[in-house]
PDB file of C-alpha atoms in Angstrom:
ATOM      1  CA  LYS X   1      62.236 -38.712 121.697  1.00  0.00           C
ATOM      2  CA  TYR X   2      61.629 -38.095 118.028  1.00  0.00           C
ATOM      3  CA  LEU X   3      57.959 -37.657 118.713  1.00  0.00           C
ATOM      4  CA  SER X   4      58.593 -35.144 121.407  1.00  0.00           C
ATOM      5  CA  GLU X   5      60.947 -33.187 119.170  1.00  0.00           C
ATOM      6  CA  SER X   6      58.372 -33.196 116.460  1.00  0.00           C
ATOM      7  CA  ARG X   7      55.790 -32.117 118.949  1.00  0.00           C
ATOM      8  CA  LEU X   8      58.032 -29.319 120.190  1.00  0.00           C
ATOM      9  CA  LYS X   9      58.540 -28.156 116.651  1.00  0.00           C
ATOM     10  CA  ASP X  10      54.796 -28.219 116.070  1.00  0.00           C
ATOM     11  CA  GLU X  11      54.231 -26.191 119.242  1.00  0.00           C
ATOM     12  CA  LYS X  12      56.904 -23.752 118.239  1.00  0.00           C
ATOM     13  CA  ILE X  13      55.411 -23.386 114.739  1.00  0.00           C
ATOM     14  CA  HIS X  14      51.983 -22.929 116.266  1.00  0.00           C
ATOM     15  CA  LEU X  15      53.278 -20.246 118.666  1.00  0.00           C
ATOM     16  CA  LEU X  16      55.147 -18.491 115.892  1.00  0.00           C
ATOM     17  CA  GLN X  17      52.033 -18.459 113.709  1.00  0.00           C
ATOM     18  CA  PHE X  18      49.937 -17.198 116.605  1.00  0.00           C
ATOM     19  CA  ASN X  19      52.475 -14.427 117.281  1.00  0.00           C
ATOM     20  CA  LYS X  20      52.649 -13.612 113.583  1.00  0.00           C
ATOM     21  CA  GLU X  21      48.855 -13.282 113.378  1.00  0.00           C
ATOM     22  CA  LYS X  22      48.862 -11.165 116.525  1.00  0.00           C
ATOM     23  CA  MET X  23      51.577  -8.936 115.111  1.00  0.00           C
ATOM     24  CA  GLU X  24      49.759  -8.607 111.777  1.00  0.00           C
ATOM     25  CA  LYS X  25      46.597  -7.640 113.639  1.00  0.00           C
ATOM     26  CA  MET X  26      48.514  -5.047 115.672  1.00  0.00           C
ATOM     27  CA  VAL X  27      50.186  -3.694 112.527  1.00  0.00           C
ATOM     28  CA  LEU X  28      46.778  -3.376 110.888  1.00  0.00           C
ATOM     29  CA  GLU X  29      45.357  -1.566 113.949  1.00  0.00           C
ATOM     30  CA  LEU X  30      48.377   0.730 114.075  1.00  0.00           C
ATOM     31  CA  THR X  31      48.087   1.405 110.344  1.00  0.00           C
ATOM     32  CA  ASN X  32      44.402   2.311 110.777  1.00  0.00           C
ATOM     33  CA  LEU X  33      45.216   4.456 113.790  1.00  0.00           C
ATOM     34  CA  HIS X  34      47.965   6.216 111.825  1.00  0.00           C
ATOM     35  CA  GLU X  35      45.660   6.859 108.877  1.00  0.00           C
ATOM     36  CA  ASN X  36      42.943   8.221 111.160  1.00  0.00           C
ATOM     37  CA  THR X  37      45.457  10.405 112.957  1.00  0.00           C
ATOM     38  CA  VAL X  38      46.828  11.754 109.686  1.00  0.00           C
ATOM     39  CA  GLU X  39      43.274  12.452 108.526  1.00  0.00           C
ATOM     40  CA  GLU X  40      42.460  14.266 111.781  1.00  0.00           C
ATOM     41  CA  ILE X  41      45.651  16.298 111.509  1.00  0.00           C
ATOM     42  CA  HIS X  42      44.688  17.342 107.972  1.00  0.00           C
ATOM     43  CA  GLU X  43      41.222  18.354 109.180  1.00  0.00           C
ATOM     44  CA  TYR X  44      42.728  20.379 112.035  1.00  0.00           C
ATOM     45  CA  GLN X  45      45.181  22.011 109.646  1.00  0.00           C
ATOM     46  CA  LYS X  46      42.352  22.899 107.279  1.00  0.00           C
ATOM     47  CA  GLU X  47      40.239  24.291 110.126  1.00  0.00           C
ATOM     48  CA  ASN X  48      43.260  26.176 111.442  1.00  0.00           C
ATOM     49  CA  GLU X  49      43.880  27.744 108.025  1.00  0.00           C
ATOM     50  CA  GLU X  50      40.213  28.741 107.748  1.00  0.00           C
ATOM     51  CA  LEU X  51      40.387  30.341 111.193  1.00  0.00           C
ATOM     52  CA  ARG X  52      43.579  32.172 110.256  1.00  0.00           C
ATOM     53  CA  LYS X  53      41.875  33.496 107.117  1.00  0.00           C
ATOM     54  CA  LYS X  54      38.881  34.660 109.154  1.00  0.00           C
ATOM     55  CA  MET X  55      41.258  36.307 111.611  1.00  0.00           C
ATOM     56  CA  ARG X  56      43.055  38.135 108.779  1.00  0.00           C
ATOM     57  CA  ASP X  57      39.684  39.243 107.378  1.00  0.00           C
ATOM     58  CA  ILE X  58      38.645  40.539 110.794  1.00  0.00           C
ATOM     59  CA  GLN X  59      41.969  42.352 111.223  1.00  0.00           C
ATOM     60  CA  ASP X  60      41.615  43.887 107.751  1.00  0.00           C
ATOM     61  CA  ARG X  61      38.062  44.987 108.547  1.00  0.00           C
ATOM     62  CA  PHE X  62      39.183  46.413 111.883  1.00  0.00           C
ATOM     63  CA  SER X  63      42.010  48.338 110.198  1.00  0.00           C
ATOM     64  CA  SER X  64      39.558  49.677 107.633  1.00  0.00           C
ATOM     65  CA  LEU X  65      37.131  50.775 110.353  1.00  0.00           C
ATOM     66  CA  GLU X  66      39.956  52.311 112.347  1.00  0.00           C
ATOM     67  CA  TYR X  67      41.107  54.284 109.284  1.00  0.00           C
ATOM     68  CA  SER X  68      37.529  55.365 108.576  1.00  0.00           C
ATOM     69  CA  LEU X  69      37.103  56.471 112.182  1.00  0.00           C
ATOM     70  CA  THR X  70      40.309  58.495 111.994  1.00  0.00           C
ATOM     71  CA  GLU X  71      39.080  60.173 108.799  1.00  0.00           C
ATOM     72  CA  LYS X  72      35.728  60.969 110.405  1.00  0.00           C
ATOM     73  CA  ASN X  73      37.446  62.364 113.502  1.00  0.00           C
ATOM     74  CA  ASN X  74      39.566  64.598 111.269  1.00  0.00           C
ATOM     75  CA  ILE X  75      36.413  65.822 109.527  1.00  0.00           C
ATOM     76  CA  VAL X  76      34.759  66.512 112.900  1.00  0.00           C
ATOM     77  CA  ASP X  77      37.866  68.428 114.037  1.00  0.00           C
ATOM     78  CA  THR X  78      37.834  70.494 110.834  1.00  0.00           C
ATOM     79  CA  LEU X  79      34.112  71.217 111.173  1.00  0.00           C
ATOM     80  CA  SER X  80      34.566  72.162 114.817  1.00  0.00           C
ATOM     81  CA  ASN X  81      37.422  74.537 113.941  1.00  0.00           C
ATOM     82  CA  ASN X  82      35.359  76.073 111.121  1.00  0.00           C
ATOM     83  CA  PHE X  83      32.397  76.465 113.458  1.00  0.00           C
ATOM     84  CA  GLN X  84      34.574  78.247 116.031  1.00  0.00           C
ATOM     85  CA  LYS X  85      35.922  80.573 113.312  1.00  0.00           C
ATOM     86  CA  LEU X  86      32.368  81.331 112.182  1.00  0.00           C
ATOM     87  CA  GLN X  87      31.318  81.992 115.776  1.00  0.00           C
ATOM     88  CA  ARG X  88      34.180  84.469 116.196  1.00  0.00           C
ATOM     89  CA  GLU X  89      33.329  86.100 112.854  1.00  0.00           C
ATOM     90  CA  LYS X  90      29.648  86.307 113.886  1.00  0.00           C
ATOM     91  CA  LEU X  91      30.602  88.011 117.160  1.00  0.00           C
ATOM     92  CA  LYS X  92      32.770  90.521 115.260  1.00  0.00           C
ATOM     93  CA  ILE X  93      29.931  91.276 112.835  1.00  0.00           C
ATOM     94  CA  GLU X  94      27.410  91.634 115.690  1.00  0.00           C
ATOM     95  CA  LYS X  95      29.778  94.038 117.476  1.00  0.00           C
ATOM     96  CA  GLU X  96      30.288  96.056 114.279  1.00  0.00           C
ATOM     97  CA  LEU X  97      26.531  96.133 113.692  1.00  0.00           C
ATOM     98  CA  ASN X  98      25.857  97.240 117.268  1.00  0.00           C
ATOM     99  CA  ASP X  99      28.545  99.918 116.973  1.00  0.00           C
ATOM    100  CA  LEU X 100      26.993 101.135 113.691  1.00  0.00           C
ATOM    101  CA  LEU X 101      23.506 101.152 115.204  1.00  0.00           C
ATOM    102  CA  ASP X 102      24.783 103.055 118.236  1.00  0.00           C
ATOM    103  CA  SER X 103      26.535 105.629 116.083  1.00  0.00           C
ATOM    104  CA  GLN X 104      23.445 105.907 113.830  1.00  0.00           C
ATOM    105  CA  GLN X 105      21.292 106.474 116.906  1.00  0.00           C
ATOM    106  CA  GLN X 106      23.689 109.129 118.164  1.00  0.00           C
ATOM    107  CA  ALA X 107      23.653 110.829 114.740  1.00  0.00           C
ATOM    108  CA  LYS X 108      19.836 110.935 114.789  1.00  0.00           C
ATOM    109  CA  GLU X 109      19.853 112.468 118.220  1.00  0.00           C
ATOM    110  CA  VAL X 110      22.211 115.194 117.022  1.00  0.00           C
ATOM    111  CA  LYS X 111      20.179 115.888 113.840  1.00  0.00           C
ATOM    112  CA  GLU X 112      16.804 116.001 115.567  1.00  0.00           C
ATOM    113  CA  PRO X 113      16.787 118.789 118.092  1.00  0.00           C
ATOM    114  CA  GLU X 114      14.479 118.415 120.961  1.00  0.00           C
ATOM    115  CA  PRO X 115      11.007 119.652 120.151  1.00  0.00           C
ATOM    116  CA  LYS X 116      10.513 123.269 121.217  1.00  0.00           C
ATOM    117  CA  GLN X 117       7.530 124.249 123.165  1.00  0.00           C
ATOM    118  CA  ILE X 118       5.271 126.623 121.341  1.00  0.00           C
ATOM    119  CA  PHE X 119       3.666 129.241 123.480  1.00  0.00           C
ATOM    120  CA  ASN X 120       0.258 130.407 122.500  1.00  0.00           C
ATOM    121  CA  LEU X 121       0.354 134.173 122.680  1.00  0.00           C
ATOM    122  CA  ASN X 122      -3.326 134.651 121.968  1.00  0.00           C
ATOM    123  CA  THR X 123      -4.455 133.559 125.322  1.00  0.00           C
TER     124      THR X 123
END
């Protein structure tokens, strides 16, 4: 009976040691897994921050281009308005010039009487 109790104790000690080693191995694997996971999370966070920075840079660039485009559109509108004003002014000047030329032509016609026919009396 004593032998069997001793044997049972030995078996129990052996099982406990086996379980302890198994648990230590699992703890080590879990610790490694945790460290790897934490490392991956840090890499993802770093990559995420870099992507956010790139996104902000792109948004800033887009805003700058949008502002520049608005400025250029305003310049085009101003130039177009100025061109239309000049066109209207040109038409006024052309009309005034044509009116002056017409009145000048009419004045010449009044000043220059029609040529008279000269009759030759010696014939």
